[in-house]
Amino acid sequence: AEVIAGYNIFVWGSLKGSAYAGVPNHEEAVIAALHLAPIQLRLAGYIARPPEARQGGASGPELARVEQNTIVVEAWERGRAFQKRG
């Protein structure tokens, strides 16, 4: 499947297709899922694919965001998902 949103994307299940958040240029947008195993992630103007070794995804919820001009994926820690950066 493909999901496209102007801001954030939250999937309360598995994200296995393509997700494009922050359309067209909202770099503060995030993509989060209980099981993050996408083919492709796009945040604003940034594009990322998971490494081949990571195709199965992590064991818990994850969050993708833009940091220092690249997409980073990290564990989605309770209470920490939307801290202001800047």
Short mmCIF file of C-alpha atoms in Angstrom, two decimals:
data_model
loop_
_atom_site.label_atom_id
_atom_site.label_comp_id
_atom_site.label_asym_id
_atom_site.label_seq_id
_atom_site.Cartn_x
_atom_site.Cartn_y
_atom_site.Cartn_z
CA ALA A 1 0.00 0.00 0.00
CA GLU A 2 0.96 3.65 -0.29
CA VAL A 3 0.09 6.32 2.29
CA ILE A 4 0.55 10.04 1.58
CA ALA A 5 -0.10 12.77 4.16
CA GLY A 6 0.47 16.48 4.55
CA TYR A 7 1.92 15.98 8.03
CA ASN A 8 2.34 12.88 10.24
CA ILE A 9 1.53 9.24 9.55
CA PHE A 10 0.70 6.85 12.41
CA VAL A 11 0.06 3.19 11.68
CA TRP A 12 -1.41 1.12 14.51
CA GLY A 13 -0.13 -2.06 12.91
CA SER A 14 2.45 -2.98 10.25
CA LEU A 15 3.67 -0.48 7.66
CA LYS A 16 5.00 -2.58 4.79
CA GLY A 17 4.49 -0.42 1.69
CA SER A 18 5.50 3.17 0.96
CA ALA A 19 4.79 6.13 3.22
CA TYR A 20 5.20 9.81 2.29
CA ALA A 21 4.66 12.29 5.14
CA GLY A 22 5.19 16.03 5.24
CA VAL A 23 3.91 16.70 1.72
CA PRO A 24 5.28 18.88 0.23
CA ASN A 25 7.93 20.30 2.58
CA HIS A 26 7.05 19.85 6.28
CA GLU A 27 10.34 18.51 7.65
CA GLU A 28 8.93 18.28 11.19
CA ALA A 29 6.55 15.48 10.13
CA VAL A 30 7.09 11.93 11.40
CA ILE A 31 6.13 8.41 10.37
CA ALA A 32 5.44 5.95 13.19
CA ALA A 33 4.23 2.35 13.28
CA LEU A 34 3.96 -0.54 15.68
CA HIS A 35 5.91 -2.58 13.10
CA LEU A 36 7.92 -0.46 10.67
CA ALA A 37 9.01 -2.53 7.64
CA PRO A 38 8.51 -0.21 4.64
CA ILE A 39 9.66 -0.51 1.07
CA GLN A 40 10.31 3.25 1.05
CA LEU A 41 9.90 6.21 3.43
CA ARG A 42 9.64 9.81 2.32
CA LEU A 43 9.61 12.77 4.69
CA ALA A 44 9.29 16.17 3.03
CA GLY A 45 12.00 16.05 0.33
CA TYR A 46 13.98 13.15 1.84
CA ILE A 47 13.77 9.52 0.69
CA ALA A 48 15.02 6.39 2.47
CA ARG A 49 14.88 2.63 2.00
CA PRO A 50 15.66 0.13 4.73
CA PRO A 51 18.97 -1.72 4.50
CA GLU A 52 18.68 -5.27 3.15
CA ALA A 53 19.66 -6.72 6.53
CA ARG A 54 16.81 -4.84 8.22
CA GLN A 55 13.87 -5.97 6.08
CA GLY A 56 12.15 -7.59 9.07
CA GLY A 57 12.04 -4.40 11.13
CA ALA A 58 12.57 -3.99 14.86
CA SER A 59 10.74 -5.78 17.64
CA GLY A 60 8.84 -2.72 18.89
CA PRO A 61 7.24 0.54 17.72
CA GLU A 62 9.47 2.88 15.72
CA LEU A 63 9.45 6.47 14.57
CA ALA A 64 11.09 7.96 11.46
CA ARG A 65 11.99 11.66 11.37
CA VAL A 66 14.35 14.08 9.65
CA GLU A 67 17.52 14.91 11.53
CA GLN A 68 20.54 16.70 10.06
CA ASN A 69 19.25 16.39 6.48
CA THR A 70 18.62 12.64 6.61
CA ILE A 71 15.86 10.29 7.72
CA VAL A 72 16.59 8.52 11.01
CA VAL A 73 14.57 5.64 12.44
CA GLU A 74 14.55 5.05 16.18
CA ALA A 75 12.57 3.27 18.85
CA TRP A 76 9.33 5.09 19.63
CA GLU A 77 9.74 5.73 23.33
CA ARG A 78 6.65 6.57 25.34
CA GLY A 79 6.40 10.30 26.06
CA ARG A 80 9.32 11.21 23.80
CA ALA A 81 7.85 11.11 20.30
CA PHE A 82 7.18 14.80 19.83
CA GLN A 83 9.87 16.73 21.62
CA LYS A 84 10.53 20.04 19.90
CA ARG A 85 13.79 20.20 18.03
CA GLY A 86 15.55 23.39 17.40
#
